[in-house]
């Protein structure tokens, strides 16, 4: 006699997926299906025409359920970090919500005949793109508020056919938007210079990290309203570069350590205008899409 939906094993209704959909080892690379890869291509195709449009939003706990609550994440999960002791339960709840919405479903694998959990193409495509980029950039902006520091993050996953933006809010909402590489610059500039005060390029000023507090720059930096740290990673060789952008009431300054590995590195500060910021955005994001 066939089982009714209420008689099915609980594991089918509430999957325990510590390594994520279609995976068994949280330390091994994720294995994607041909349908997942096709979904990724379709996500990037959405950016070919028109203005940038939000594709989908997921919560921290939904991503943990999809990718595995024991799998290491390279993006922030601010809400889940505040509830770390409940990570497994939260991931289950997030995945249940996606199942209830019909965005994750149980299917029978054509080769093995076994039941497997699959996400819809939009979700699967975003998961592929965020794990297979040739390079990615994180822009982490910190703003001081009456409630304390508030952090807002943008992640850019660079592919030959386009860029996927993952915006992570302070509440742990992940918003995915496919972009053409030419669209990235303006979005990054609006993050690092929210008041639009960047104007006038200045002569670079260099100072040792240990001497920064006693320098003339310290008073100017004390007025910073938004500090954005840009981190650029090339996945092929693990190369990492960082730059910081300070937005004060009247100026925007960039800072880069000339020798990041030094015990007391020399820091180069430069006052920049909007053109300089767009050029910086091109270098740290669009310039890293040579590989697929």
JSON list of C-alpha atoms in Angstrom, two decimals, residues 18-124:
[
{"chain": "A", "resi": 18, "resn": "UNK", "atom": "CA", "xyz": [24.67, 19.73, 7.32]},
{"chain": "A", "resi": 19, "resn": "UNK", "atom": "CA", "xyz": [26.57, 19.88, 4.01]},
{"chain": "A", "resi": 20, "resn": "UNK", "atom": "CA", "xyz": [23.80, 21.42, 1.91]},
{"chain": "A", "resi": 21, "resn": "UNK", "atom": "CA", "xyz": [21.72, 20.37, -1.07]},
{"chain": "A", "resi": 22, "resn": "UNK", "atom": "CA", "xyz": [23.32, 17.60, -3.08]},
{"chain": "A", "resi": 23, "resn": "UNK", "atom": "CA", "xyz": [26.39, 17.35, -0.82]},
{"chain": "A", "resi": 24, "resn": "UNK", "atom": "CA", "xyz": [27.60, 14.97, 1.86]},
{"chain": "A", "resi": 25, "resn": "UNK", "atom": "CA", "xyz": [30.88, 16.49, 3.10]},
{"chain": "A", "resi": 26, "resn": "UNK", "atom": "CA", "xyz": [30.85, 20.13, 4.31]},
{"chain": "A", "resi": 27, "resn": "UNK", "atom": "CA", "xyz": [34.60, 20.38, 3.69]},
{"chain": "A", "resi": 28, "resn": "UNK", "atom": "CA", "xyz": [34.45, 19.14, 0.09]},
{"chain": "A", "resi": 29, "resn": "UNK", "atom": "CA", "xyz": [33.62, 21.33, -2.91]},
{"chain": "A", "resi": 30, "resn": "UNK", "atom": "CA", "xyz": [29.92, 21.56, -3.69]},
{"chain": "A", "resi": 31, "resn": "UNK", "atom": "CA", "xyz": [28.82, 19.28, -6.53]},
{"chain": "A", "resi": 32, "resn": "UNK", "atom": "CA", "xyz": [26.50, 21.06, -8.97]},
{"chain": "A", "resi": 33, "resn": "UNK", "atom": "CA", "xyz": [24.19, 19.46, -11.53]},
{"chain": "A", "resi": 34, "resn": "UNK", "atom": "CA", "xyz": [23.92, 20.51, -15.17]},
{"chain": "A", "resi": 35, "resn": "UNK", "atom": "CA", "xyz": [20.56, 22.09, -14.27]},
{"chain": "A", "resi": 36, "resn": "UNK", "atom": "CA", "xyz": [22.28, 24.18, -11.57]},
{"chain": "A", "resi": 37, "resn": "UNK", "atom": "CA", "xyz": [24.88, 25.42, -14.07]},
{"chain": "A", "resi": 38, "resn": "UNK", "atom": "CA", "xyz": [22.16, 26.24, -16.59]},
{"chain": "A", "resi": 39, "resn": "UNK", "atom": "CA", "xyz": [20.37, 28.20, -13.86]},
{"chain": "A", "resi": 40, "resn": "UNK", "atom": "CA", "xyz": [23.55, 30.21, -13.23]},
{"chain": "A", "resi": 41, "resn": "UNK", "atom": "CA", "xyz": [23.83, 31.12, -16.92]},
{"chain": "A", "resi": 42, "resn": "UNK", "atom": "CA", "xyz": [20.20, 32.22, -16.97]},
{"chain": "A", "resi": 43, "resn": "UNK", "atom": "CA", "xyz": [20.72, 34.43, -13.89]},
{"chain": "A", "resi": 44, "resn": "UNK", "atom": "CA", "xyz": [23.53, 36.33, -15.63]},
{"chain": "A", "resi": 45, "resn": "UNK", "atom": "CA", "xyz": [21.51, 36.61, -18.86]},
{"chain": "A", "resi": 46, "resn": "UNK", "atom": "CA", "xyz": [18.93, 38.62, -16.94]},
{"chain": "A", "resi": 47, "resn": "UNK", "atom": "CA", "xyz": [21.46, 41.47, -16.69]},
{"chain": "A", "resi": 48, "resn": "UNK", "atom": "CA", "xyz": [22.02, 41.78, -20.43]},
{"chain": "A", "resi": 49, "resn": "UNK", "atom": "CA", "xyz": [19.32, 44.41, -21.00]},
{"chain": "A", "resi": 50, "resn": "UNK", "atom": "CA", "xyz": [17.74, 47.16, -18.95]},
{"chain": "A", "resi": 51, "resn": "UNK", "atom": "CA", "xyz": [18.30, 48.43, -15.44]},
{"chain": "A", "resi": 52, "resn": "UNK", "atom": "CA", "xyz": [19.58, 46.31, -12.60]},
{"chain": "A", "resi": 53, "resn": "UNK", "atom": "CA", "xyz": [16.72, 44.47, -10.90]},
{"chain": "A", "resi": 54, "resn": "UNK", "atom": "CA", "xyz": [16.61, 42.51, -7.68]},
{"chain": "A", "resi": 55, "resn": "UNK", "atom": "CA", "xyz": [16.29, 38.80, -8.48]},
{"chain": "A", "resi": 56, "resn": "UNK", "atom": "CA", "xyz": [15.64, 37.24, -5.08]},
{"chain": "A", "resi": 57, "resn": "UNK", "atom": "CA", "xyz": [16.22, 37.63, -1.35]},
{"chain": "A", "resi": 58, "resn": "UNK", "atom": "CA", "xyz": [17.26, 34.95, 1.13]},
{"chain": "A", "resi": 59, "resn": "UNK", "atom": "CA", "xyz": [17.85, 35.06, 4.86]},
{"chain": "A", "resi": 60, "resn": "UNK", "atom": "CA", "xyz": [20.98, 33.93, 6.70]},
{"chain": "A", "resi": 61, "resn": "UNK", "atom": "CA", "xyz": [19.21, 30.80, 7.88]},
{"chain": "A", "resi": 62, "resn": "UNK", "atom": "CA", "xyz": [17.89, 29.95, 4.41]},
{"chain": "A", "resi": 63, "resn": "UNK", "atom": "CA", "xyz": [21.40, 30.11, 2.95]},
{"chain": "A", "resi": 64, "resn": "UNK", "atom": "CA", "xyz": [22.67, 27.96, 5.81]},
{"chain": "A", "resi": 65, "resn": "UNK", "atom": "CA", "xyz": [19.97, 25.41, 5.03]},
{"chain": "A", "resi": 66, "resn": "UNK", "atom": "CA", "xyz": [20.69, 25.46, 1.29]},
{"chain": "A", "resi": 67, "resn": "UNK", "atom": "CA", "xyz": [24.49, 25.36, 1.48]},
{"chain": "A", "resi": 68, "resn": "UNK", "atom": "CA", "xyz": [24.78, 23.41, 4.72]},
{"chain": "A", "resi": 69, "resn": "UNK", "atom": "CA", "xyz": [24.89, 24.71, 8.26]},
{"chain": "A", "resi": 70, "resn": "UNK", "atom": "CA", "xyz": [28.27, 23.02, 8.79]},
{"chain": "A", "resi": 71, "resn": "UNK", "atom": "CA", "xyz": [29.77, 24.39, 5.57]},
{"chain": "A", "resi": 72, "resn": "UNK", "atom": "CA", "xyz": [32.12, 27.35, 5.93]},
{"chain": "A", "resi": 73, "resn": "UNK", "atom": "CA", "xyz": [30.64, 30.59, 4.61]},
{"chain": "A", "resi": 74, "resn": "UNK", "atom": "CA", "xyz": [32.78, 33.40, 3.17]},
{"chain": "A", "resi": 75, "resn": "UNK", "atom": "CA", "xyz": [30.03, 36.01, 3.43]},
{"chain": "A", "resi": 76, "resn": "UNK", "atom": "CA", "xyz": [28.71, 37.52, 6.63]},
{"chain": "A", "resi": 77, "resn": "UNK", "atom": "CA", "xyz": [25.62, 36.09, 8.35]},
{"chain": "A", "resi": 78, "resn": "UNK", "atom": "CA", "xyz": [24.91, 38.80, 10.95]},
{"chain": "A", "resi": 79, "resn": "UNK", "atom": "CA", "xyz": [21.59, 37.44, 12.23]},
{"chain": "A", "resi": 80, "resn": "UNK", "atom": "CA", "xyz": [22.81, 33.85, 12.35]},
{"chain": "A", "resi": 81, "resn": "UNK", "atom": "CA", "xyz": [26.03, 34.90, 14.10]},
{"chain": "A", "resi": 82, "resn": "UNK", "atom": "CA", "xyz": [23.90, 36.39, 16.88]},
{"chain": "A", "resi": 83, "resn": "UNK", "atom": "CA", "xyz": [22.13, 33.03, 17.23]},
{"chain": "A", "resi": 84, "resn": "UNK", "atom": "CA", "xyz": [25.10, 30.74, 16.65]},
{"chain": "A", "resi": 85, "resn": "UNK", "atom": "CA", "xyz": [24.00, 28.24, 19.30]},
{"chain": "A", "resi": 86, "resn": "UNK", "atom": "CA", "xyz": [20.82, 27.64, 17.27]},
{"chain": "A", "resi": 87, "resn": "UNK", "atom": "CA", "xyz": [22.48, 27.42, 13.86]},
{"chain": "A", "resi": 88, "resn": "UNK", "atom": "CA", "xyz": [21.23, 23.92, 13.03]},
{"chain": "A", "resi": 89, "resn": "UNK", "atom": "CA", "xyz": [17.64, 24.60, 14.09]},
{"chain": "A", "resi": 90, "resn": "UNK", "atom": "CA", "xyz": [17.61, 27.97, 12.30]},
{"chain": "A", "resi": 91, "resn": "UNK", "atom": "CA", "xyz": [18.89, 26.35, 9.09]},
{"chain": "A", "resi": 92, "resn": "UNK", "atom": "CA", "xyz": [16.13, 23.73, 9.30]},
{"chain": "A", "resi": 93, "resn": "UNK", "atom": "CA", "xyz": [13.51, 26.41, 9.75]},
{"chain": "A", "resi": 94, "resn": "UNK", "atom": "CA", "xyz": [14.89, 28.41, 6.83]},
{"chain": "A", "resi": 95, "resn": "UNK", "atom": "CA", "xyz": [14.85, 25.37, 4.57]},
{"chain": "A", "resi": 96, "resn": "UNK", "atom": "CA", "xyz": [11.33, 24.44, 5.66]},
{"chain": "A", "resi": 97, "resn": "UNK", "atom": "CA", "xyz": [10.14, 27.91, 4.64]},
{"chain": "A", "resi": 98, "resn": "UNK", "atom": "CA", "xyz": [11.62, 27.41, 1.16]},
{"chain": "A", "resi": 99, "resn": "UNK", "atom": "CA", "xyz": [10.01, 23.97, 0.89]},
{"chain": "A", "resi": 100, "resn": "UNK", "atom": "CA", "xyz": [6.65, 25.41, 1.91]},
{"chain": "A", "resi": 101, "resn": "UNK", "atom": "CA", "xyz": [7.02, 28.12, -0.74]},
{"chain": "A", "resi": 102, "resn": "UNK", "atom": "CA", "xyz": [7.78, 25.50, -3.39]},
{"chain": "A", "resi": 103, "resn": "UNK", "atom": "CA", "xyz": [11.29, 26.84, -4.00]},
{"chain": "A", "resi": 104, "resn": "UNK", "atom": "CA", "xyz": [12.96, 23.66, -2.74]},
{"chain": "A", "resi": 105, "resn": "UNK", "atom": "CA", "xyz": [11.46, 20.30, -3.53]},
{"chain": "A", "resi": 106, "resn": "UNK", "atom": "CA", "xyz": [12.22, 16.59, -3.39]},
{"chain": "A", "resi": 107, "resn": "UNK", "atom": "CA", "xyz": [12.92, 15.01, -6.78]},
{"chain": "A", "resi": 108, "resn": "UNK", "atom": "CA", "xyz": [13.94, 11.56, -7.90]},
{"chain": "A", "resi": 109, "resn": "UNK", "atom": "CA", "xyz": [17.43, 11.42, -9.38]},
{"chain": "A", "resi": 110, "resn": "UNK", "atom": "CA", "xyz": [17.28, 9.91, -12.89]},
{"chain": "A", "resi": 111, "resn": "UNK", "atom": "CA", "xyz": [20.48, 7.86, -12.40]},
{"chain": "A", "resi": 112, "resn": "UNK", "atom": "CA", "xyz": [20.25, 6.63, -8.81]},
{"chain": "A", "resi": 113, "resn": "UNK", "atom": "CA", "xyz": [16.49, 6.61, -8.38]},
{"chain": "A", "resi": 114, "resn": "UNK", "atom": "CA", "xyz": [16.98, 8.21, -4.98]},
{"chain": "A", "resi": 115, "resn": "UNK", "atom": "CA", "xyz": [15.12, 11.20, -3.60]},
{"chain": "A", "resi": 116, "resn": "UNK", "atom": "CA", "xyz": [17.19, 14.40, -3.64]},
{"chain": "A", "resi": 117, "resn": "UNK", "atom": "CA", "xyz": [16.48, 17.96, -2.61]},
{"chain": "A", "resi": 118, "resn": "UNK", "atom": "CA", "xyz": [16.72, 20.57, -5.37]},
{"chain": "A", "resi": 119, "resn": "UNK", "atom": "CA", "xyz": [16.32, 24.33, -5.31]},
{"chain": "A", "resi": 120, "resn": "UNK", "atom": "CA", "xyz": [14.54, 26.19, -8.09]},
{"chain": "A", "resi": 121, "resn": "UNK", "atom": "CA", "xyz": [16.75, 27.49, -10.95]},
{"chain": "A", "resi": 122, "resn": "UNK", "atom": "CA", "xyz": [17.01, 31.07, -9.66]},
{"chain": "A", "resi": 123, "resn": "UNK", "atom": "CA", "xyz": [18.24, 30.00, -6.23]},
{"chain": "A", "resi": 124, "resn": "UNK", "atom": "CA", "xyz": [20.49, 27.23, -7.58]}
]
